mmCIF file of C-alpha atoms in Angstrom:
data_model
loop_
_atom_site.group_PDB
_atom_site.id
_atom_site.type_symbol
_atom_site.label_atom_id
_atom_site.label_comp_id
_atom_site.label_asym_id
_atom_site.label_seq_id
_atom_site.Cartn_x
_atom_site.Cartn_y
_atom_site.Cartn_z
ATOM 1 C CA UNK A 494 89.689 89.418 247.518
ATOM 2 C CA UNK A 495 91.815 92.166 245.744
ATOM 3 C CA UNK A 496 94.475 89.689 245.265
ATOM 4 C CA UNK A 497 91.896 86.920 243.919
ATOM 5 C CA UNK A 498 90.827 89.257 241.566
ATOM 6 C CA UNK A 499 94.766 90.092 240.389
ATOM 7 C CA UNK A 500 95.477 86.594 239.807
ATOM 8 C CA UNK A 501 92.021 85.886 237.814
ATOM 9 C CA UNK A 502 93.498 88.928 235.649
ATOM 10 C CA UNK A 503 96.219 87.178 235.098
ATOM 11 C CA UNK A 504 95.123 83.675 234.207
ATOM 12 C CA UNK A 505 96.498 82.619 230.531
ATOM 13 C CA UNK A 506 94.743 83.470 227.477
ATOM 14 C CA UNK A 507 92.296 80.537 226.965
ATOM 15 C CA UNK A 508 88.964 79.439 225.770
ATOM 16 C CA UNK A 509 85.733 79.722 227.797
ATOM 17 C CA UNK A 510 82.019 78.783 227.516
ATOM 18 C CA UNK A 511 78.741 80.541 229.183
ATOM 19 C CA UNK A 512 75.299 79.304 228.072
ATOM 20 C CA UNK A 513 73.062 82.438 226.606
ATOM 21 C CA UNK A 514 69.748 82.416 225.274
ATOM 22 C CA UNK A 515 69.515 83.803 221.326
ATOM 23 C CA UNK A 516 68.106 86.978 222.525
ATOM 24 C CA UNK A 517 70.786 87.535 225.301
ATOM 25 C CA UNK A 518 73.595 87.612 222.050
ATOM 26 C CA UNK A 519 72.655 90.926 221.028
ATOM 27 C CA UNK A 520 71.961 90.503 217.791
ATOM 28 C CA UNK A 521 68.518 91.567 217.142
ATOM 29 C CA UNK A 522 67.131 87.919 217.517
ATOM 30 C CA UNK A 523 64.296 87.331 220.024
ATOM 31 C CA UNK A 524 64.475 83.053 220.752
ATOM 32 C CA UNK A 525 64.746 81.416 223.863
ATOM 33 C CA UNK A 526 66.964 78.832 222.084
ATOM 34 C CA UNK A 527 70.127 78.267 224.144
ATOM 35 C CA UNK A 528 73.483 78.119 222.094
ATOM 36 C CA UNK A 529 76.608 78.128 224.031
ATOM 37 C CA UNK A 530 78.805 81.527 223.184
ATOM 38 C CA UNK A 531 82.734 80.289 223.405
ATOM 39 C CA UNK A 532 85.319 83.338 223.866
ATOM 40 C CA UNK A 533 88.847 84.024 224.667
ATOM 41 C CA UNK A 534 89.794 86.023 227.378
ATOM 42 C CA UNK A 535 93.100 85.820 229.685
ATOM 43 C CA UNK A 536 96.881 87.916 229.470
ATOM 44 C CA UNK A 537 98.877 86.764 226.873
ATOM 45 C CA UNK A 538 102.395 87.521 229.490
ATOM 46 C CA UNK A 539 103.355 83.885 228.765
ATOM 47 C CA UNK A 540 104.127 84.825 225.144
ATOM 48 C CA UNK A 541 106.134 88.580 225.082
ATOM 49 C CA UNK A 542 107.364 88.737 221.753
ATOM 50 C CA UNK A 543 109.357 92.159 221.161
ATOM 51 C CA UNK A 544 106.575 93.224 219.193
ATOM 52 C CA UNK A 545 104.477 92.843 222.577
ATOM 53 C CA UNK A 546 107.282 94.760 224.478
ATOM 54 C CA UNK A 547 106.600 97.457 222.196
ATOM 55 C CA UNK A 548 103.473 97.739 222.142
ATOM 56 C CA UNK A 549 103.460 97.811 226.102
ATOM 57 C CA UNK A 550 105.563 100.587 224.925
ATOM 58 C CA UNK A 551 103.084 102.428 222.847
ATOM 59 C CA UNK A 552 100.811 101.509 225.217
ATOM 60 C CA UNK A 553 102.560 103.201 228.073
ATOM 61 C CA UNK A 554 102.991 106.393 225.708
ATOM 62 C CA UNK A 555 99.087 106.245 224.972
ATOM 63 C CA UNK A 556 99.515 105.845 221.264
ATOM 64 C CA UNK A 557 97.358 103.085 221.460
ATOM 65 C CA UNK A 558 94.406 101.755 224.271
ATOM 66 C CA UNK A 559 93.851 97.846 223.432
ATOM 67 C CA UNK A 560 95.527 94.965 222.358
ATOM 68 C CA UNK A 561 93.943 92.118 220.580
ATOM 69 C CA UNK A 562 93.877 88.603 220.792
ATOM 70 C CA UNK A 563 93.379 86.784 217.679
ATOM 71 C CA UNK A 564 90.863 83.629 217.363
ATOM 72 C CA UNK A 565 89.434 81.156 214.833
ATOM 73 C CA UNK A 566 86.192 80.821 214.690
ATOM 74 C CA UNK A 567 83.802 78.089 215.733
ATOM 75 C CA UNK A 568 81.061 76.535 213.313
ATOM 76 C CA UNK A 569 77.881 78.136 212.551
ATOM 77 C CA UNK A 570 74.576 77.901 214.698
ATOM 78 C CA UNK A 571 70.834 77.464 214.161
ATOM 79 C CA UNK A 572 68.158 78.507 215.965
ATOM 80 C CA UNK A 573 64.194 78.993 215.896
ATOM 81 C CA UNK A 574 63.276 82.622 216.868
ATOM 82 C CA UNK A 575 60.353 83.293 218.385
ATOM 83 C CA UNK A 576 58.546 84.025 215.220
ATOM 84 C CA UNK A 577 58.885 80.233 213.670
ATOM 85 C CA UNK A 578 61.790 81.551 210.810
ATOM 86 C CA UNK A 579 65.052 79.748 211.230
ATOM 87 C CA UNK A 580 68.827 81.665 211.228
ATOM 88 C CA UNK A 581 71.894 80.545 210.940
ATOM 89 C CA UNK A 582 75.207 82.448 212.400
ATOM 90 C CA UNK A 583 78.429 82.203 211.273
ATOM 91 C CA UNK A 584 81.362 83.392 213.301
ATOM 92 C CA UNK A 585 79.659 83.529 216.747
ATOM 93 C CA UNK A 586 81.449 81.912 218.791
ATOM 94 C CA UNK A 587 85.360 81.484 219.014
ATOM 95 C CA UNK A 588 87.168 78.168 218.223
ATOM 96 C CA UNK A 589 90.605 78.592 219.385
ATOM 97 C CA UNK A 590 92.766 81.267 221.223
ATOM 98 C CA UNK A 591 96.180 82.871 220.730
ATOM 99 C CA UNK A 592 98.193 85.242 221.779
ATOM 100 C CA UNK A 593 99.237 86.706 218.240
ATOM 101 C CA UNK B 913 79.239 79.735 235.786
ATOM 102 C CA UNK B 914 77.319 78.719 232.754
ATOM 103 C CA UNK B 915 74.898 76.742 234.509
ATOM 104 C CA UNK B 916 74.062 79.319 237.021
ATOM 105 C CA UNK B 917 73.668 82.026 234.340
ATOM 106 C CA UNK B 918 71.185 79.955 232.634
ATOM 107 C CA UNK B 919 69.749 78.396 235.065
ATOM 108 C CA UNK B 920 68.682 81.774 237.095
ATOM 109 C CA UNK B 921 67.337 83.654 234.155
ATOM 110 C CA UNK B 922 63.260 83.756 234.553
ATOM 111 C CA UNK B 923 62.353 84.707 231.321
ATOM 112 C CA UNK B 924 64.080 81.074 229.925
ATOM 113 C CA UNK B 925 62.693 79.448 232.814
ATOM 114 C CA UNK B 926 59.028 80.496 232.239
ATOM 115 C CA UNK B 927 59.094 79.963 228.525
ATOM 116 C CA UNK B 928 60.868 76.427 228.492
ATOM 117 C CA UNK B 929 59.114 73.817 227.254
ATOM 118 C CA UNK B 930 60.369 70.169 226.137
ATOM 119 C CA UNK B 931 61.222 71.138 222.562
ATOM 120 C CA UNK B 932 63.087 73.656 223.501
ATOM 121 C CA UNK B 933 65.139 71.893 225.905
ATOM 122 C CA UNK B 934 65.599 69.141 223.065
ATOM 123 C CA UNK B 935 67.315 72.237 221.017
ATOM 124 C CA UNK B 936 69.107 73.172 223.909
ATOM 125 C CA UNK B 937 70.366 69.919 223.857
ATOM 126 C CA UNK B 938 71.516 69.496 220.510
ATOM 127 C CA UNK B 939 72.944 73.225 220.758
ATOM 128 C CA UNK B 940 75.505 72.126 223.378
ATOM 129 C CA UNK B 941 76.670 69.209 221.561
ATOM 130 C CA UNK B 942 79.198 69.784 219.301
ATOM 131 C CA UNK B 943 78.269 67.224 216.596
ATOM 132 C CA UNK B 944 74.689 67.635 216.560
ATOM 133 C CA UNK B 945 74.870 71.481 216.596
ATOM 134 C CA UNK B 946 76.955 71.314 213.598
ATOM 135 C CA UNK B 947 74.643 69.080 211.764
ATOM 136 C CA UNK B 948 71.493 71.082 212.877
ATOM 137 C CA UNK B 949 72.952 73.775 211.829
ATOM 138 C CA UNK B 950 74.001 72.122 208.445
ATOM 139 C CA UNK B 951 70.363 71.290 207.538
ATOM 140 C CA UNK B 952 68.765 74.622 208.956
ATOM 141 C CA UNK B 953 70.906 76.891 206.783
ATOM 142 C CA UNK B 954 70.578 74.473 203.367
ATOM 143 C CA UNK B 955 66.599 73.792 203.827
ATOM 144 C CA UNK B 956 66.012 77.532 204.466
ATOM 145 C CA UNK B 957 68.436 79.125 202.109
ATOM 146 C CA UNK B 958 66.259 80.687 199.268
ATOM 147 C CA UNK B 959 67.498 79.874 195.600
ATOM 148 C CA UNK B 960 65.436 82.092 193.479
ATOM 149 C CA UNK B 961 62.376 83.976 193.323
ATOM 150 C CA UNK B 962 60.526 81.037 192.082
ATOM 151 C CA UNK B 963 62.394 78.103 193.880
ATOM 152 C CA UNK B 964 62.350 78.868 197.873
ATOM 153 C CA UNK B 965 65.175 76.304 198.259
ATOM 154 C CA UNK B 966 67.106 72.923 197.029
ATOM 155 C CA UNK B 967 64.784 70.356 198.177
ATOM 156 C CA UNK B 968 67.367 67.764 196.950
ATOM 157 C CA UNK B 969 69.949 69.217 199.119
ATOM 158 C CA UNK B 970 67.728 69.778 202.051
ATOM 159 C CA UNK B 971 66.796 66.274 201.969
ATOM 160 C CA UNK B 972 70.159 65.403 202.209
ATOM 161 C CA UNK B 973 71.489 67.558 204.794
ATOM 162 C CA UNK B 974 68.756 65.961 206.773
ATOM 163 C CA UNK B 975 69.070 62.518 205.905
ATOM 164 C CA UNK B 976 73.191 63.158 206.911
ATOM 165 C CA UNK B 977 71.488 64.360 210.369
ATOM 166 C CA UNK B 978 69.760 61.728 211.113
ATOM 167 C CA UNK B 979 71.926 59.159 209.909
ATOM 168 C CA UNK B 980 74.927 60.793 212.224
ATOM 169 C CA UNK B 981 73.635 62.223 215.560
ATOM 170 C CA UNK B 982 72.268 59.717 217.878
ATOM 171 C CA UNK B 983 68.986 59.154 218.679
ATOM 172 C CA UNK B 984 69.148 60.797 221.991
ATOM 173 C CA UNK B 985 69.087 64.334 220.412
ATOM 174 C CA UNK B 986 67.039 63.311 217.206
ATOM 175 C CA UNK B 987 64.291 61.656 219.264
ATOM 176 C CA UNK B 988 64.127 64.340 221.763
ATOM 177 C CA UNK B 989 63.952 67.198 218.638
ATOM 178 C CA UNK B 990 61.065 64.748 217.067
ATOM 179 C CA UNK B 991 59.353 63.744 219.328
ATOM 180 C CA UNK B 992 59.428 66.159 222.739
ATOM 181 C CA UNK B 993 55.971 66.615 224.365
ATOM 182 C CA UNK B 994 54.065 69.272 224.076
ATOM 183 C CA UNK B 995 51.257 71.699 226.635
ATOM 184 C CA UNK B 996 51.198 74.768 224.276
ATOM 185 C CA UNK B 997 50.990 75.892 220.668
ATOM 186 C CA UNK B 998 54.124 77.212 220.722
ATOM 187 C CA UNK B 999 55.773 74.101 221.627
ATOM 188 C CA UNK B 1000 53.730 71.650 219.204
ATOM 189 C CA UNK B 1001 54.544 74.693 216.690
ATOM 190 C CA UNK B 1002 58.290 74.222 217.558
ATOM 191 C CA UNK B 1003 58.620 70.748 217.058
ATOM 192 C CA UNK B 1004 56.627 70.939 213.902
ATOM 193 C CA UNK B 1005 59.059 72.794 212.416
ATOM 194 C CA UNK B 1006 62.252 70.657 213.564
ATOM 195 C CA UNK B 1007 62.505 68.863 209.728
ATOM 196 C CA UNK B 1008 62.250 72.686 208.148
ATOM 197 C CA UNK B 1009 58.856 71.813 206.271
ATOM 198 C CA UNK B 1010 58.407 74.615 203.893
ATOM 199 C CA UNK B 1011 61.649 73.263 202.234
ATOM 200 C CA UNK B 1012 61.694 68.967 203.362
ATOM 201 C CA UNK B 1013 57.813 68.705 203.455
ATOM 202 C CA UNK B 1014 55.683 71.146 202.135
ATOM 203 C CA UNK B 1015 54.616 71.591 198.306
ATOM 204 C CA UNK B 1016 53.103 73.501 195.925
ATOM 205 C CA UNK B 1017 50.767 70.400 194.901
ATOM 206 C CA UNK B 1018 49.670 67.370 197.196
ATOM 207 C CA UNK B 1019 50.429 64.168 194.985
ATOM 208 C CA UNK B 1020 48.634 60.910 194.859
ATOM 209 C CA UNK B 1021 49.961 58.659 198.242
ATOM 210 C CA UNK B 1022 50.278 56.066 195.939
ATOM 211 C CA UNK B 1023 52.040 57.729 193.102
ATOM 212 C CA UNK B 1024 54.804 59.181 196.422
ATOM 213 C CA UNK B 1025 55.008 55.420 197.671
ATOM 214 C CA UNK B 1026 55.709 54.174 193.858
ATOM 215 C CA UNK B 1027 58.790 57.346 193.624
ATOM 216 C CA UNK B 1028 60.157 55.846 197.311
ATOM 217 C CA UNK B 1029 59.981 52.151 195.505
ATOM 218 C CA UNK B 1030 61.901 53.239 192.939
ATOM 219 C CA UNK B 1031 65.040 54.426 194.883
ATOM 220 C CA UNK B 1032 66.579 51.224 196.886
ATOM 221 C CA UNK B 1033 66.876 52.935 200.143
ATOM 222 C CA UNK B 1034 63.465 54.081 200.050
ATOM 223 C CA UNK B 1035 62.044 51.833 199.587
ATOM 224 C CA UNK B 1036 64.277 49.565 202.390
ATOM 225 C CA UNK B 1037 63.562 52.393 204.745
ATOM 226 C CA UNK B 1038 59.607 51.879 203.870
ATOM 227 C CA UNK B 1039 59.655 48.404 204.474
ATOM 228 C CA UNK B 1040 61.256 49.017 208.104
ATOM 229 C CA UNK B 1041 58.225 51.461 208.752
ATOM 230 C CA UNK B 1042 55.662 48.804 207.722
ATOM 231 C CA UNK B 1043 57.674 46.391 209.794
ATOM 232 C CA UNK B 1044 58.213 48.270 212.333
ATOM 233 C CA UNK B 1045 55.030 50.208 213.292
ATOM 234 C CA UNK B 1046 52.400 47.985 211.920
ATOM 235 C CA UNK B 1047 49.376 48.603 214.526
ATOM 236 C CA UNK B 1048 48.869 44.894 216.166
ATOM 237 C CA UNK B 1049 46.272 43.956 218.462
ATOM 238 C CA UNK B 1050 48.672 41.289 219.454
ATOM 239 C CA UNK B 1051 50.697 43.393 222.287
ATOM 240 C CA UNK B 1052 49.561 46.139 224.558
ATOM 241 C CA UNK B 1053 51.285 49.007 222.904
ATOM 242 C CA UNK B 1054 49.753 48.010 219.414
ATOM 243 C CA UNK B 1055 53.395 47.918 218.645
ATOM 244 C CA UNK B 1056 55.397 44.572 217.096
ATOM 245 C CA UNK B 1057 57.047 43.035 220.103
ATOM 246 C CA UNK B 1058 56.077 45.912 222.147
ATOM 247 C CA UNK B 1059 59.303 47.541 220.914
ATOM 248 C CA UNK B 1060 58.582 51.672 220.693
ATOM 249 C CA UNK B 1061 62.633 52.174 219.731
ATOM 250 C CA UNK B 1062 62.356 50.068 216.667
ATOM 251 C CA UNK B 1063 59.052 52.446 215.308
ATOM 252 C CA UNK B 1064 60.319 55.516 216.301
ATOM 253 C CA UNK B 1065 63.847 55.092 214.100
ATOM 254 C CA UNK B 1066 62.333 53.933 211.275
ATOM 255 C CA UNK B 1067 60.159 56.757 211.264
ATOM 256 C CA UNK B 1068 63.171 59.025 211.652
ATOM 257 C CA UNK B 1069 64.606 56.999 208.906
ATOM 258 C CA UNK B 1070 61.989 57.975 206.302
ATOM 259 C CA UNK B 1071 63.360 61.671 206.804
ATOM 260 C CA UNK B 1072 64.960 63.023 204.248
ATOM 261 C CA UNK B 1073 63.389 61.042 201.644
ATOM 262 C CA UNK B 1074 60.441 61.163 199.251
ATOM 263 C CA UNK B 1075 58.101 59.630 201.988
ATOM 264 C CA UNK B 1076 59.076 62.299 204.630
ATOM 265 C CA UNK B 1077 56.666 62.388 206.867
ATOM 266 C CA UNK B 1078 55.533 64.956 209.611
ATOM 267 C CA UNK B 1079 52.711 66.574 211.929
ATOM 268 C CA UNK B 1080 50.098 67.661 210.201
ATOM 269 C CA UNK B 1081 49.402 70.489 212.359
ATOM 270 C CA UNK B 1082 50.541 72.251 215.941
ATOM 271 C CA UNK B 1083 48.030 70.473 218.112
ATOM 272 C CA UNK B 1084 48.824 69.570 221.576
ATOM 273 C CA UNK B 1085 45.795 67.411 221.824
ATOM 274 C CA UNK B 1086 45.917 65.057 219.240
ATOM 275 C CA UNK B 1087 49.308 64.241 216.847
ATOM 276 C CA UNK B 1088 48.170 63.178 213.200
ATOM 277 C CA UNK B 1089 51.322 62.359 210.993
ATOM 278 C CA UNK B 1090 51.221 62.039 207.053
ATOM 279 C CA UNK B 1091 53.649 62.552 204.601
ATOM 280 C CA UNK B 1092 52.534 65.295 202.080
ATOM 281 C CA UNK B 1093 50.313 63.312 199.824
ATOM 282 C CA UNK B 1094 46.545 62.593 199.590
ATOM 283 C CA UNK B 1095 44.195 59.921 198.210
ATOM 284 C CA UNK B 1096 42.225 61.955 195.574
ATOM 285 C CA UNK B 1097 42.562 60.273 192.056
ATOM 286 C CA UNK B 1098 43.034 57.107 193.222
ATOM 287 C CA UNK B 1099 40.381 55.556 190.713
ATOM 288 C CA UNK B 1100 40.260 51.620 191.697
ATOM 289 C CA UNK B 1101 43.447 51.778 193.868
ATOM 290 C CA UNK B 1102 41.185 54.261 196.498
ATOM 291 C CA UNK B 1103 41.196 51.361 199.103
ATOM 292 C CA UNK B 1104 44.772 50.452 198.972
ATOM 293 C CA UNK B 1105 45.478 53.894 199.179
ATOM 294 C CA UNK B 1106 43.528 54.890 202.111
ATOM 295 C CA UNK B 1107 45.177 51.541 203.571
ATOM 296 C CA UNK B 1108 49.035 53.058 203.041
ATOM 297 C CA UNK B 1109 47.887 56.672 203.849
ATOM 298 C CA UNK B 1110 46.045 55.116 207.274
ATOM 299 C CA UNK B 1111 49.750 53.769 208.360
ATOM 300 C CA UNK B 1112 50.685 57.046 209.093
ATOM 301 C CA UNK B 1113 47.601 59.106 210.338
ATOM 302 C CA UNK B 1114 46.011 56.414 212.262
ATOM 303 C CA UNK B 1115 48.330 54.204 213.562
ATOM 304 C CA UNK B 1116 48.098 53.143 217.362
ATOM 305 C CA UNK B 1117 52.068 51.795 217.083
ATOM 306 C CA UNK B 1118 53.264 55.369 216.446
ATOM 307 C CA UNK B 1119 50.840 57.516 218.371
ATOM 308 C CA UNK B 1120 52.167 55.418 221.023
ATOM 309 C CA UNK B 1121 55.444 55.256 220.704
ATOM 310 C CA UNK B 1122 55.392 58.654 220.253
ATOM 311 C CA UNK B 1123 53.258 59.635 222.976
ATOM 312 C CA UNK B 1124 55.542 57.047 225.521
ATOM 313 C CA UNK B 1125 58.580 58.937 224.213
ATOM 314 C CA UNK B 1126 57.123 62.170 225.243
ATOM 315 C CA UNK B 1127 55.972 61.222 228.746
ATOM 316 C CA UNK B 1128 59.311 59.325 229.720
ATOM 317 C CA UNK B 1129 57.100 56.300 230.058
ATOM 318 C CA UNK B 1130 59.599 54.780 227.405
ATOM 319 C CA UNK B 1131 61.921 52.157 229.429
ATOM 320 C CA UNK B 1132 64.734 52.192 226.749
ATOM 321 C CA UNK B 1133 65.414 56.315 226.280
ATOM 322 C CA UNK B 1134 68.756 55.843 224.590
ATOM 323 C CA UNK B 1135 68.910 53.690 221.999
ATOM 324 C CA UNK B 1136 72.336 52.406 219.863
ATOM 325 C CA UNK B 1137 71.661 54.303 216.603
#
């Protein structure tokens, strides 16, 4: 299962879904409203661009931990919360993935 | 994955209730989540102080709503079924009242059907109610041909306009509808009032329809729209 797991780490960047309730987000809003969160995970080896060899590089040297991936963001949601007021969020959910 | 996250959490499980599923619903789909989401944040945006919101715009939003997402996630927002407060509460709420519904004063019925006259789809959209869910004693669902679809949309299809009607209250026993007017100051016109305002809080045809909806006892669920 070690080797399942290495080749799930290295699936290609990409969009994915999980449906959360309101209050599972995080964001301070109690409402059993389901919304479905859309994210980007994945490597991005399919695209090395020098500037990704060197930051492997910098990596490697520990001047920096993380690389990003860039998205664009989906439309805004609406919910109910639990207290009858309505929200809307903007920028919850991605739209699109790149390796950038 | 999804489904088995959602599906194994208690605390949505014990809560849910048919509104919320019809949100759930509409959340998932990309169109109608977009259009929800459209008329949530312009009915509840505050303008001022002194004006809570654009009622014009609101209108709008929701008229664009219901004109666009199909009646399978309209119908089930309007008209889910209901066991608790919360839920009744819930789908009280789905048209954003304090901003679509709700005002300061209650105008004359007759004075609201005469502003709804004067604007040509209105008014059409009035005469498809009339049509539409005029109580008969003719058929067994008090409804014209039997047909619950044909009430149901042209109640959706006053939304958004100056007729927009709504439940009066969260009640899980009993579902009163009325659009925000009342018959006080009718002088002579008091019967014909009570008459237009009685199409909407005592109609057999809708509480029917509505009812049938709710309880899946409705043959035709999905309808063209």
């Amino acid at each position: 299962s070690r080797r399942k797991r290495a080749r799930a780490r290295h699936k290609p960047c990409e969009l994915r879904e999980l449906e959360v309730s309101v209050s599972e987000l995080g964001l301070g809003y109690e409402s059993d409203e389901t919304v479905l969160f859309r994210y980007c995970s994945g490597t991005c080896e399919a695209a090395v661009r020098s500037y990704d060899l060197s930051l492997k590089s910098m990596r490697s040297r520990r001047k920096i931990r993380k690389e990003q991936i860039r998205v664009a963001y989906d439309d805004d949601v609406s919910f109910l919360d639990a207290y009858n007021r309505y929200y809307t969020v903007n920028e919850l959910s991605a739209k699109e993935c790149g390796c950038v | 994955l999804a489904s088995i996250f959602s599906g194994m959490d208690p605390a949505t499980t014990s809560k849910s209730n048919h509104c919320l599923d019809a949100a759930k619903a509409c959340n998932l789909n990309d169109n109608c989540k977009r259009l929800r989401s459209g008329y949530i944040s312009t009915c509840s945006r505050e303008l001022s102080a002194t004006e809570p919101c654009s009622r014009r715009k609101c209108h709008k939003a929701l008229r664009q709503f219901f004109d666009r997402v199909p009646g399978e996630f309209t119908f089930r927002l309007l008209f889910c079924s209901c066991k608790n407060a919360a839920c009744a509460e819930r789908r009280r709420q789905t048209i954003v009242p304090s901003c679509s519904y709700e005002d300061k004063e209650k105008p004359n019925c007759l004075d609201l059907r005469g502003a709804c006259r004067a604007d040509h789809l209105c008014r059409s959209r009035l005469a498809d109610f009339h049509a539409n869910c005029q109580a008969t004693f003719q058929s067994l669902t008090s409804c014209p041909g039997d047909n619950f679809q044909a009430c149901l949309g042209s109640y959706a299809g006053l939304i958004g306009f100056d007729i927009t009607p709504n439940y009066v209250d969260a009640s899980t026993t009993s579902i009163t509808i009325s659009p925000w007017c009342s018959c006080k100051g009718s002088g002579n016109m008091e019967e014909e009032c009570e008459k237009f305002l009685r199409d909407f809080t005592e109609n057999p045809c809708l509480r029917n329809a509505i009812q049938a909806f709710g309880n899946g006892t409705d043959v035709n669920l999905s309808p063209k729209n």
